[in-house]
Coordinates of N, CA and C in Angstrom, one line a residue:
X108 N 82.9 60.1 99.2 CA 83.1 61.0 100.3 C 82.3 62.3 100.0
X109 N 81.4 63.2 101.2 CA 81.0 63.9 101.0 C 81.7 65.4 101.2
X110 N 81.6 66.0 99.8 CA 82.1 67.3 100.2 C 82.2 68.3 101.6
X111 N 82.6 68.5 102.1 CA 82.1 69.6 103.1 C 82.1 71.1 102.9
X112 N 81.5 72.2 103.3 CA 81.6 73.7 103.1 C 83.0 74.6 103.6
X113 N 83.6 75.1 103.4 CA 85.4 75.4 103.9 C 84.4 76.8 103.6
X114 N 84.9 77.9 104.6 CA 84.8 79.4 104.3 C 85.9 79.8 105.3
X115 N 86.1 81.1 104.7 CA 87.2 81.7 105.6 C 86.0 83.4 105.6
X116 N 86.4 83.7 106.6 CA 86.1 85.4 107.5 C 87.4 85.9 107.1
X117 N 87.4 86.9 106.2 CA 88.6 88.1 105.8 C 89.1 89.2 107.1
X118 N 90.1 88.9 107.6 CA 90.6 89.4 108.7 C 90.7 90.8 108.5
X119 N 90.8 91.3 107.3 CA 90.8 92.4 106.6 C 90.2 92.9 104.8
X120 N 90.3 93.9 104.9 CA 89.8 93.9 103.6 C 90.5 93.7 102.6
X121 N 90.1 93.0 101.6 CA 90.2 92.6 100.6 C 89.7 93.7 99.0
X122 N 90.7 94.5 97.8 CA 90.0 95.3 97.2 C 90.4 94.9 95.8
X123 N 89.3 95.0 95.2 CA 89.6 94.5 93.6 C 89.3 95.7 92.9
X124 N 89.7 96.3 91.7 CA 89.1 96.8 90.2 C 88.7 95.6 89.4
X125 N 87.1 95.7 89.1 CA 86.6 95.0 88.2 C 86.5 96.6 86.7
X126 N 86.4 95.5 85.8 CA 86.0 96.2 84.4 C 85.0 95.8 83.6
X127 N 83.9 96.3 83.2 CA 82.6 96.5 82.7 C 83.0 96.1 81.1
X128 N 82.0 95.6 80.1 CA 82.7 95.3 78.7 C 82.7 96.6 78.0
X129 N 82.4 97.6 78.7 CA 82.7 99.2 78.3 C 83.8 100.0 78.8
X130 N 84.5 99.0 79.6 CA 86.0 99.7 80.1 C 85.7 100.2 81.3
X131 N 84.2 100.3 81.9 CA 83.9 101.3 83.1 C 84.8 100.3 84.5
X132 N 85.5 101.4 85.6 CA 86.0 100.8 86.3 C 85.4 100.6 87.9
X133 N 85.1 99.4 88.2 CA 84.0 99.1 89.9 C 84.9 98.7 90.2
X134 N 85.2 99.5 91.5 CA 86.0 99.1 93.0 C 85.0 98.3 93.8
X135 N 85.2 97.3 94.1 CA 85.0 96.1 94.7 C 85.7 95.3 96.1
X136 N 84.5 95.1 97.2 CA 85.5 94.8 98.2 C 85.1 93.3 98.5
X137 N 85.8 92.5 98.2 CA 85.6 90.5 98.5 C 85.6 90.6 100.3
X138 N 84.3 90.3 100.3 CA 84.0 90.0 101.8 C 83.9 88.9 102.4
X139 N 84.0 87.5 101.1 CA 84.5 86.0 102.3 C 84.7 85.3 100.7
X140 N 85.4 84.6 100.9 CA 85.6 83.2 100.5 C 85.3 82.2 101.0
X141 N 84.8 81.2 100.0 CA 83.9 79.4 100.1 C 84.4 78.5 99.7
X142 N 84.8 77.5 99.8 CA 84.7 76.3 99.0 C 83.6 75.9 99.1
X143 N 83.3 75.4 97.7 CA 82.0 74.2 97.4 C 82.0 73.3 96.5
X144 N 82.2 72.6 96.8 CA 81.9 71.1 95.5 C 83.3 71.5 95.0
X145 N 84.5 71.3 95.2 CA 85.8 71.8 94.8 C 86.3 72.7 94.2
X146 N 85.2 74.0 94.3 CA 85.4 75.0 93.9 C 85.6 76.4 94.7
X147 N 86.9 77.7 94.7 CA 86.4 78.1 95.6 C 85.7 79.3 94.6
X148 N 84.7 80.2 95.7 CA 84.1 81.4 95.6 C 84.5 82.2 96.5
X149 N 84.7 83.6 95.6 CA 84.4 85.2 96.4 C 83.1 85.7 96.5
X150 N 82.5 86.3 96.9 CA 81.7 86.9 97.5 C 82.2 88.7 97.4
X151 N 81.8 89.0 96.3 CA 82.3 90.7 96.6 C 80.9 91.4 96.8
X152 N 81.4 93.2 96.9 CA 80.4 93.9 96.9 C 81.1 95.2 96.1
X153 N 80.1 95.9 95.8 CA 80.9 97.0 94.9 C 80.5 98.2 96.1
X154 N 81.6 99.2 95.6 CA 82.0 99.7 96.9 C 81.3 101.2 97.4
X155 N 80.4 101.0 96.4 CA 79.4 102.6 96.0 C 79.0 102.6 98.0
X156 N 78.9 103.8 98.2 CA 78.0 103.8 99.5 C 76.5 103.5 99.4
X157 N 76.3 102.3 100.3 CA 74.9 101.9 100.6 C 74.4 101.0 102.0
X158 N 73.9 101.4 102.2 CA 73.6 100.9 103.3 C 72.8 99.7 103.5
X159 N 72.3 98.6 101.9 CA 71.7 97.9 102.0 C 72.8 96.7 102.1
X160 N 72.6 95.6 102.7 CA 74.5 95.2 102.8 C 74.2 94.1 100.9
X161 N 73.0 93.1 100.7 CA 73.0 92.8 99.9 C 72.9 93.4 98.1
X162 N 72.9 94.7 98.5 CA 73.1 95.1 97.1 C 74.3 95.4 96.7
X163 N 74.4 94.6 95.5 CA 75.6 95.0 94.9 C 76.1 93.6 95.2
X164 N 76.1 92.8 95.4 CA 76.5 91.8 95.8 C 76.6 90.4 94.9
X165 N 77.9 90.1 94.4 CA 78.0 89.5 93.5 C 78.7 88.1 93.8
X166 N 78.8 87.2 93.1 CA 79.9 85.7 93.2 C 80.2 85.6 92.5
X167 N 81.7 85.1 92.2 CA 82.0 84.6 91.5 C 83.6 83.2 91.4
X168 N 84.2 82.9 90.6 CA 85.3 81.9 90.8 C 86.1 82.3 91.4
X169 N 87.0 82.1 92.4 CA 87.9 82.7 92.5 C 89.2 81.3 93.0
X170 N 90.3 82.2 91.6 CA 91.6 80.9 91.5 C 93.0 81.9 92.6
X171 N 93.2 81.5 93.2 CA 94.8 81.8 93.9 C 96.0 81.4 93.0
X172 N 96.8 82.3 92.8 CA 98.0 81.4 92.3 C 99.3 81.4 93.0
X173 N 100.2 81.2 93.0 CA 101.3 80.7 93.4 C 101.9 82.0 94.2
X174 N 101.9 83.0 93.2 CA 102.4 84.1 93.3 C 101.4 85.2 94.9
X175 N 100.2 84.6 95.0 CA 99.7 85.1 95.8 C 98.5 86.0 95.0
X176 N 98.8 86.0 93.8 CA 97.1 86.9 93.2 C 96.4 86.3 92.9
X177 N 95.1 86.8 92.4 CA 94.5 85.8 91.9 C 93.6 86.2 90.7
X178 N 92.3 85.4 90.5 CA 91.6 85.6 89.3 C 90.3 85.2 90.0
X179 N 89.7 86.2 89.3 CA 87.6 85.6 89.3 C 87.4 85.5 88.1
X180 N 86.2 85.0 88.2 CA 85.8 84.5 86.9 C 84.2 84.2 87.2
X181 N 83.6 84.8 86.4 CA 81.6 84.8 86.2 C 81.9 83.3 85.9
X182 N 80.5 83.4 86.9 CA 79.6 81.9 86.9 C 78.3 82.0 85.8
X183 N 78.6 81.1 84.8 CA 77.5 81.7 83.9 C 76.7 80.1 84.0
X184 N 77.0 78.7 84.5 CA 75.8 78.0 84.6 C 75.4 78.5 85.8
X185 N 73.8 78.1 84.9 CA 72.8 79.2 86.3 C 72.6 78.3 87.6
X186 N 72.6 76.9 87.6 CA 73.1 75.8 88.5 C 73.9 76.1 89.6
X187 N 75.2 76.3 88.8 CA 76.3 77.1 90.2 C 76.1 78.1 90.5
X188 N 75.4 79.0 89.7 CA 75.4 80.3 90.6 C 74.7 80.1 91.7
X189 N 73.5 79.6 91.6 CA 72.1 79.5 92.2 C 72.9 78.4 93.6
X190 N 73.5 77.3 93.4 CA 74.0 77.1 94.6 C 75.2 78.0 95.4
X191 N 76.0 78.9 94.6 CA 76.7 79.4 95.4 C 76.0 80.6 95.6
X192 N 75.0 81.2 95.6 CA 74.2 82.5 96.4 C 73.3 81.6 97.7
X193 N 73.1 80.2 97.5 CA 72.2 79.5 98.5 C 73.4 78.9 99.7
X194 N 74.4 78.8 99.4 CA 75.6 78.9 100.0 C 76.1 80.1 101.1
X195 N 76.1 81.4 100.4 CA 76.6 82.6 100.8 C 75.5 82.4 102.1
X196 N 74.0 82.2 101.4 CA 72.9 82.6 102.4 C 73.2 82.2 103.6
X197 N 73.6 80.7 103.8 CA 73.9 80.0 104.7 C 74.6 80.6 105.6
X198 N 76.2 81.1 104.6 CA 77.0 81.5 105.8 C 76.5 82.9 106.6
X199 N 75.9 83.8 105.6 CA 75.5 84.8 106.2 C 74.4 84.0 107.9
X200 N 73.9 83.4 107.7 CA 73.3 82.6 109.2 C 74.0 82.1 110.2
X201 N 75.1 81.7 109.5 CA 76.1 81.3 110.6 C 76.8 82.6 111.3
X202 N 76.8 83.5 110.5 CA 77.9 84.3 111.2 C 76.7 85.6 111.7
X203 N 75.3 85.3 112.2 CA 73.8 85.9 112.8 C 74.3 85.0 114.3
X204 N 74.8 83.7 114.5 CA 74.7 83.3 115.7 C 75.7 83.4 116.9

């Protein structure tokens, strides 16, 4: 069976604190979620003011648990990253039409 692409459009904002391996703290706002290949992804951006929409823009795992929180987690094969930014690209086209 072939996988299909699942995304959801955030009805609202979504806001995370990430931490830096120096303790520094990025506010971060997750602007869609993916599934792919049975995995899902966030899609964040860090929240600095910029007007370029792709900078700052990162992916990564993202698990839901029971309780309603969740967890990300860095993509460090360069394989998955590289399809889930060629991914993101996609949806960003979809949501141009």
């Amino acid at each position: 069976m072939e996988d299909k692409m699942v995304f959801s459009f955030l009805s609202e904002s979504e806001w995370v604190t990430l931490y830096t391996e120096d303790g520094e703290e990025i506010e971060c706002e997750i602007l869609k979620r993916f599934d792919l290949e049975g995995m899902t992804y966030a899609v964040i951006r860090q929240s600095e003011d910029n007007d370029d929409v792709n900078e700052g823009i990162f992916i990564c795992r993202y698990w839901e648990e029971d309780d309603g929180s969740f967890e990300l987690e860095d993509i460090e094969d360069e394989d998955e990253l590289q399809a889930a930014y060629d991914t993101y690209e996609q949806l960003k086209k979809i949501e141009e039409i």
